[in-house]
mmCIF file of C-alpha atoms in Angstrom:
data_model
loop_
_atom_site.group_PDB
_atom_site.id
_atom_site.type_symbol
_atom_site.label_atom_id
_atom_site.label_comp_id
_atom_site.label_asym_id
_atom_site.label_seq_id
_atom_site.Cartn_x
_atom_site.Cartn_y
_atom_site.Cartn_z
ATOM 1 C CA MET W 625 112.195 -61.780 76.139
ATOM 2 C CA THR W 626 115.157 -59.714 77.156
ATOM 3 C CA LYS W 627 114.654 -56.739 74.466
ATOM 4 C CA ARG W 628 111.403 -56.106 76.607
ATOM 5 C CA ILE W 629 113.465 -56.416 79.830
ATOM 6 C CA LEU W 630 115.857 -53.927 79.074
ATOM 7 C CA ILE W 631 113.159 -51.802 77.590
ATOM 8 C CA LEU W 632 111.556 -51.914 81.391
ATOM 9 C CA SER W 633 114.572 -51.551 82.818
ATOM 10 C CA LEU W 634 115.482 -48.524 80.533
ATOM 11 C CA LEU W 635 112.081 -46.896 81.257
ATOM 12 C CA THR W 636 112.332 -47.277 85.226
ATOM 13 C CA VAL W 637 115.494 -45.556 85.195
ATOM 14 C CA ILE W 638 114.439 -42.341 83.386
ATOM 15 C CA THR W 639 111.554 -42.635 86.165
ATOM 16 C CA VAL W 640 113.405 -42.529 88.482
ATOM 17 C CA TYR W 641 115.756 -39.789 87.216
ATOM 18 C CA LEU W 642 113.192 -37.802 85.880
ATOM 19 C CA ALA W 643 111.590 -37.814 89.499
ATOM 20 C CA VAL W 644 114.511 -37.059 91.306
ATOM 21 C CA ALA W 645 115.895 -34.636 88.848
ATOM 22 C CA VAL W 646 112.114 -32.843 89.344
ATOM 23 C CA THR W 647 112.920 -33.037 93.151
ATOM 24 C CA ALA W 648 116.630 -31.533 93.512
ATOM 25 C CA PHE W 649 115.067 -28.636 91.007
ATOM 26 C CA ASN W 650 111.958 -27.528 93.546
ATOM 27 C CA ASN W 651 114.086 -27.766 96.671
ATOM 28 C CA ARG W 652 116.716 -25.871 94.965
ATOM 29 C CA SER W 653 114.303 -23.504 93.456
ATOM 30 C CA ASP W 654 112.523 -23.114 97.393
ATOM 31 C CA GLN W 655 115.965 -21.984 98.146
ATOM 32 C CA GLN W 656 116.309 -19.321 95.686
ATOM 33 C CA THR W 657 116.064 -15.766 96.891
ATOM 34 C CA CYS W 658 113.497 -13.500 94.470
ATOM 35 C CA LYS W 659 115.501 -11.402 92.234
ATOM 36 C CA GLY W 660 113.137 -8.947 91.708
ATOM 37 C CA MET W 661 109.816 -7.739 90.326
ATOM 38 C CA GLU W 662 108.582 -8.212 86.256
ATOM 39 C CA LEU W 663 105.927 -4.870 86.188
ATOM 40 C CA SER W 664 103.823 -4.728 83.851
ATOM 41 C CA ILE W 665 100.258 -2.632 84.530
ATOM 42 C CA LYS W 666 98.115 -2.965 81.077
ATOM 43 C CA ASP W 667 96.911 0.004 79.623
ATOM 44 C CA SER W 668 99.352 2.600 81.325
ATOM 45 C CA VAL W 669 100.278 4.606 77.296
ATOM 46 C CA ASP W 670 96.088 6.140 77.682
ATOM 47 C CA TYR W 671 96.117 6.166 81.294
ATOM 48 C CA GLN W 672 98.521 6.464 84.536
ATOM 49 C CA LEU W 673 96.399 5.916 87.242
ATOM 50 C CA VAL W 674 98.510 3.406 89.272
ATOM 51 C CA THR W 675 102.499 3.295 88.612
ATOM 52 C CA PRO W 676 104.832 0.983 88.693
ATOM 53 C CA GLY W 677 106.061 3.610 92.100
ATOM 54 C CA GLU W 678 102.834 3.457 93.507
ATOM 55 C CA VAL W 679 102.685 -0.850 93.221
ATOM 56 C CA LYS W 680 105.975 -1.066 94.855
ATOM 57 C CA SER W 681 105.226 1.362 98.194
ATOM 58 C CA ILE W 682 101.949 -0.308 98.082
ATOM 59 C CA LEU W 683 103.754 -3.597 99.007
ATOM 60 C CA LYS W 684 106.169 -1.915 100.915
ATOM 61 C CA ARG W 685 103.954 -0.615 103.457
ATOM 62 C CA ASN W 686 102.063 -3.939 103.349
ATOM 63 C CA LYS W 687 105.571 -6.066 104.352
ATOM 64 C CA ALA W 688 105.215 -7.917 101.305
ATOM 65 C CA LEU W 689 107.664 -5.988 98.447
ATOM 66 C CA PRO W 690 108.911 -10.271 97.248
ATOM 67 C CA GLU W 691 112.246 -8.463 96.529
ATOM 68 C CA GLY W 692 115.263 -10.380 99.084
ATOM 69 C CA LYS W 693 113.209 -13.515 100.048
ATOM 70 C CA ARG W 694 112.947 -16.565 99.762
ATOM 71 C CA LEU W 695 110.940 -18.231 96.706
ATOM 72 C CA GLU W 696 109.426 -20.902 99.449
ATOM 73 C CA GLU W 697 108.198 -18.053 101.444
ATOM 74 C CA ILE W 698 106.646 -15.722 98.503
ATOM 75 C CA ASN W 699 102.846 -15.923 99.118
ATOM 76 C CA VAL W 700 101.393 -14.746 94.915
ATOM 77 C CA ARG W 701 97.932 -14.961 96.573
ATOM 78 C CA HIS W 702 98.674 -13.080 98.899
ATOM 79 C CA LEU W 703 100.339 -9.906 96.674
ATOM 80 C CA GLU W 704 96.647 -10.251 94.696
ATOM 81 C CA ASP W 705 94.565 -9.448 96.841
ATOM 82 C CA ILE W 706 96.457 -6.489 98.421
ATOM 83 C CA LEU W 707 96.997 -5.026 94.847
ATOM 84 C CA SER W 708 93.334 -5.610 94.124
ATOM 85 C CA GLN W 709 92.360 -3.288 97.249
ATOM 86 C CA HIS W 710 94.047 -0.153 95.010
ATOM 87 C CA PRO W 711 90.450 2.072 94.250
ATOM 88 C CA PHE W 712 92.362 1.874 90.456
ATOM 89 C CA ILE W 713 93.098 -1.921 90.082
ATOM 90 C CA SER W 714 90.730 -3.439 88.473
ATOM 91 C CA SER W 715 92.740 -7.343 88.667
ATOM 92 C CA ALA W 716 96.021 -8.214 89.914
ATOM 93 C CA GLU W 717 97.950 -11.324 88.987
ATOM 94 C CA CYS W 718 101.412 -12.670 90.136
ATOM 95 C CA TYR W 719 103.552 -15.587 89.675
ATOM 96 C CA LEU W 720 107.078 -16.883 89.959
ATOM 97 C CA THR W 721 109.081 -17.050 86.795
ATOM 98 C CA SER W 722 111.551 -19.884 85.926
ATOM 99 C CA GLY W 723 114.382 -16.365 86.479
ATOM 100 C CA GLY W 724 113.290 -16.609 90.555
ATOM 101 C CA LYS W 725 111.695 -13.423 89.719
ATOM 102 C CA VAL W 726 107.739 -12.022 90.975
ATOM 103 C CA ALA W 727 105.639 -11.342 87.830
ATOM 104 C CA LEU W 728 102.602 -8.852 88.263
ATOM 105 C CA GLU W 729 100.060 -8.611 85.660
ATOM 106 C CA ILE W 730 97.836 -5.243 86.595
ATOM 107 C CA SER W 731 95.097 -3.766 85.132
ATOM 108 C CA GLN W 732 93.901 -0.204 86.146
ATOM 109 C CA ARG W 733 89.814 0.686 86.275
ATOM 110 C CA ILE W 734 89.458 2.530 83.003
ATOM 111 C CA PRO W 735 87.061 5.601 83.439
ATOM 112 C CA PHE W 736 84.263 6.249 81.036
ATOM 113 C CA VAL W 737 82.582 9.635 82.630
ATOM 114 C CA ARG W 738 83.415 12.500 85.352
ATOM 115 C CA VAL W 739 80.585 13.120 86.870
ATOM 116 C CA ILE W 740 79.725 16.134 89.258
ATOM 117 C CA SER W 741 76.547 16.180 89.959
ATOM 118 C CA ASN W 742 73.957 18.938 91.538
ATOM 119 C CA ASN W 743 73.597 17.174 94.555
ATOM 120 C CA GLY W 744 77.685 17.266 95.422
ATOM 121 C CA ASP W 745 78.747 13.850 93.889
ATOM 122 C CA ASN W 746 82.115 13.739 92.422
ATOM 123 C CA TYR W 747 83.090 11.082 91.398
ATOM 124 C CA TYR W 748 84.424 8.745 87.871
ATOM 125 C CA LEU W 749 81.959 5.799 86.677
ATOM 126 C CA ASP W 750 84.658 2.843 85.021
ATOM 127 C CA SER W 751 84.408 0.859 82.466
ATOM 128 C CA GLU W 752 82.225 -1.645 84.212
ATOM 129 C CA GLY W 753 79.397 1.414 85.655
ATOM 130 C CA LYS W 754 81.148 1.142 88.982
ATOM 131 C CA ILE W 755 81.742 4.220 90.874
ATOM 132 C CA MET W 756 85.179 5.591 91.433
ATOM 133 C CA ASN W 757 86.812 7.591 93.516
ATOM 134 C CA VAL W 758 88.432 11.342 91.927
ATOM 135 C CA SER W 759 92.060 10.646 91.528
ATOM 136 C CA ASP W 760 94.474 14.234 91.848
ATOM 137 C CA LYS W 761 95.887 12.237 88.596
ATOM 138 C CA ALA W 762 94.495 14.108 85.570
ATOM 139 C CA VAL W 763 91.533 11.581 83.282
ATOM 140 C CA HIS W 764 90.310 13.121 80.080
ATOM 141 C CA VAL W 765 87.410 12.211 79.830
ATOM 142 C CA VAL W 766 83.946 13.489 79.068
ATOM 143 C CA VAL W 767 82.474 15.331 82.000
ATOM 144 C CA ALA W 768 78.612 15.075 82.763
ATOM 145 C CA THR W 769 77.294 17.994 85.118
ATOM 146 C CA GLY W 770 73.120 18.353 86.443
ATOM 147 C CA PHE W 771 70.638 16.488 87.910
ATOM 148 C CA ILE W 772 72.136 12.778 88.882
ATOM 149 C CA ASP W 773 71.235 10.914 90.874
ATOM 150 C CA ARG W 774 74.156 6.996 91.718
ATOM 151 C CA LYS W 775 70.545 5.759 90.186
ATOM 152 C CA PHE W 776 70.777 7.062 86.929
ATOM 153 C CA ALA W 777 74.559 7.273 86.409
ATOM 154 C CA GLN W 778 75.224 3.540 86.881
ATOM 155 C CA ASN W 779 72.354 3.151 83.857
ATOM 156 C CA GLU W 780 71.446 5.598 81.607
ATOM 157 C CA LEU W 781 74.853 8.106 82.153
ATOM 158 C CA PHE W 782 76.290 4.701 82.058
ATOM 159 C CA GLU W 783 75.297 3.487 78.554
ATOM 160 C CA LEU W 784 76.417 6.831 77.041
ATOM 161 C CA GLY W 785 78.939 7.132 78.640
ATOM 162 C CA THR W 786 80.147 3.677 77.011
ATOM 163 C CA PHE W 787 78.718 4.878 73.304
ATOM 164 C CA LEU W 788 80.923 7.702 73.201
ATOM 165 C CA HIS W 789 83.576 5.845 74.407
ATOM 166 C CA ASN W 790 83.445 3.437 71.850
ATOM 167 C CA ASP W 791 82.827 5.514 68.919
ATOM 168 C CA ASN W 792 86.197 7.541 68.063
ATOM 169 C CA PHE W 793 84.037 10.440 66.034
ATOM 170 C CA TRP W 794 81.876 11.403 69.115
ATOM 171 C CA ASN W 795 84.528 10.361 71.759
ATOM 172 C CA ALA W 796 86.961 13.459 70.915
ATOM 173 C CA GLN W 797 83.611 15.926 69.650
ATOM 174 C CA ILE W 798 81.605 15.739 72.766
ATOM 175 C CA GLU W 799 83.325 17.352 76.003
ATOM 176 C CA GLN W 800 80.439 17.235 78.441
ATOM 177 C CA ILE W 801 77.003 16.017 79.504
ATOM 178 C CA TYR W 802 74.410 17.510 80.554
ATOM 179 C CA ILE W 803 71.623 16.517 81.983
ATOM 180 C CA THR W 804 68.173 18.838 83.352
ATOM 181 C CA PRO W 805 65.727 18.458 86.192
ATOM 182 C CA LYS W 806 63.323 16.374 83.399
ATOM 183 C CA GLN W 807 66.651 13.974 83.588
ATOM 184 C CA GLU W 808 66.954 14.603 79.356
ATOM 185 C CA VAL W 809 69.871 14.710 78.153
ATOM 186 C CA GLU W 810 71.788 17.369 76.462
ATOM 187 C CA LEU W 811 75.521 17.452 75.101
ATOM 188 C CA VAL W 812 78.352 20.627 74.541
ATOM 189 C CA PRO W 813 80.376 19.241 71.837
ATOM 190 C CA ARG W 814 83.875 20.682 71.569
ATOM 191 C CA VAL W 815 83.472 21.866 67.602
ATOM 192 C CA GLY W 816 80.263 24.019 66.865
ATOM 193 C CA ASP W 817 78.553 26.929 69.200
ATOM 194 C CA HIS W 818 75.378 25.255 69.922
ATOM 195 C CA VAL W 819 74.169 22.757 72.662
ATOM 196 C CA LEU W 820 72.783 19.222 70.775
ATOM 197 C CA PHE W 821 69.676 17.730 72.412
ATOM 198 C CA LEU W 822 68.950 14.322 72.994
ATOM 199 C CA GLY W 823 65.590 14.450 74.911
ATOM 200 C CA LYS W 824 64.445 10.885 76.937
ATOM 201 C CA PRO W 825 68.512 8.552 77.429
ATOM 202 C CA GLY W 826 68.233 6.059 74.623
ATOM 203 C CA ASP W 827 68.465 5.237 70.871
ATOM 204 C CA TYR W 828 71.998 7.063 71.074
ATOM 205 C CA LYS W 829 72.784 4.197 68.052
ATOM 206 C CA GLU W 830 70.510 6.152 65.292
ATOM 207 C CA LYS W 831 69.765 9.359 67.426
ATOM 208 C CA PHE W 832 74.177 9.894 66.712
ATOM 209 C CA SER W 833 73.878 8.414 63.289
ATOM 210 C CA LYS W 834 71.167 11.182 61.692
ATOM 211 C CA LEU W 835 73.156 14.365 63.919
ATOM 212 C CA GLN W 836 76.599 12.564 61.741
ATOM 213 C CA THR W 837 74.492 12.889 58.655
ATOM 214 C CA PHE W 838 73.213 16.568 59.629
ATOM 215 C CA TYR W 839 76.593 17.317 60.339
ATOM 216 C CA LYS W 840 78.783 16.478 56.955
ATOM 217 C CA GLU W 841 75.370 17.615 54.888
ATOM 218 C CA GLY W 842 73.959 20.603 56.584
ATOM 219 C CA LEU W 843 76.617 22.333 59.040
ATOM 220 C CA ASN W 844 79.546 21.747 56.588
ATOM 221 C CA GLN W 845 77.074 24.100 54.120
ATOM 222 C CA VAL W 846 75.430 26.483 56.128
ATOM 223 C CA GLY W 847 78.391 26.988 58.964
ATOM 224 C CA TRP W 848 79.117 25.120 62.960
ATOM 225 C CA ASN W 849 77.758 28.195 64.809
ATOM 226 C CA LYS W 850 75.120 28.946 63.065
ATOM 227 C CA TYR W 851 72.532 27.196 65.850
ATOM 228 C CA ARG W 852 72.517 28.405 68.955
ATOM 229 C CA ARG W 853 70.529 24.648 69.549
ATOM 230 C CA ILE W 854 70.369 21.513 67.276
ATOM 231 C CA SER W 855 67.736 19.093 68.898
ATOM 232 C CA ILE W 856 67.373 14.986 67.907
ATOM 233 C CA GLU W 857 65.111 13.698 70.377
ATOM 234 C CA PHE W 858 62.612 12.354 67.542
ATOM 235 C CA SER W 859 63.378 9.997 65.352
ATOM 236 C CA ASN W 860 62.277 11.842 62.041
ATOM 237 C CA GLN W 861 63.242 14.776 62.496
ATOM 238 C CA ILE W 862 66.290 17.129 63.610
ATOM 239 C CA ILE W 863 64.995 21.115 64.601
ATOM 240 C CA CYS W 864 67.071 23.600 64.862
ATOM 241 C CA THR W 865 67.256 27.030 66.543
ATOM 242 C CA LYS W 866 68.784 29.489 64.968
ATOM 243 C CA LYS W 867 70.930 32.097 67.102
ATOM 244 C CA GLU W 868 69.871 35.926 68.004
ATOM 245 C CA LYS W 869 70.887 38.279 65.837
#
């Protein structure tokens, strides 16, 4: 019985100590001054649409720069809302670290296709098929021109752009997409003096697989500049048009 009382007493003392310690720690933490920011921008190696300097400038303009403020005054949700309004930021996650800093983890919007339409539109499609404003920073993505309205861009063109982006070979090979008045697809490759005609959008996996085989077994033998037009519109054949002498 005595042993049981001792154990219960010890547990009570430990519980009270932990409660007091946690309260004291929280009170101490609230009075601390923010010691700076730990900033992480995803995909910054390939894309630099958002820089650390711009992040600090955005927060400064909105009088939300956390450095020097007491931790209890910092609303991390407010910081997330401010940063998420940037046109090239997909999401922002902010939290306080145990070292008294504010950690910012930012995901950039990733451009897949640059659209320059005959109707005057000029924008990017991002990795979610959404419209992005054109940045003054260079972004190396495939360019789509021709008769492109926004509905076509966000559906058929986005599907093609996604396929190209996810295929290393074709992403490196195709530099321009042209959409004809009939909304058929032509491609301009980086290697070879010819145009690739795909016909109506769709069936990209089948069409490009067939074309890649033709590249390896056909053009490697006869030369990459023999034809001016290569059509893979139909599933069972490839139609090549020779250059005029």
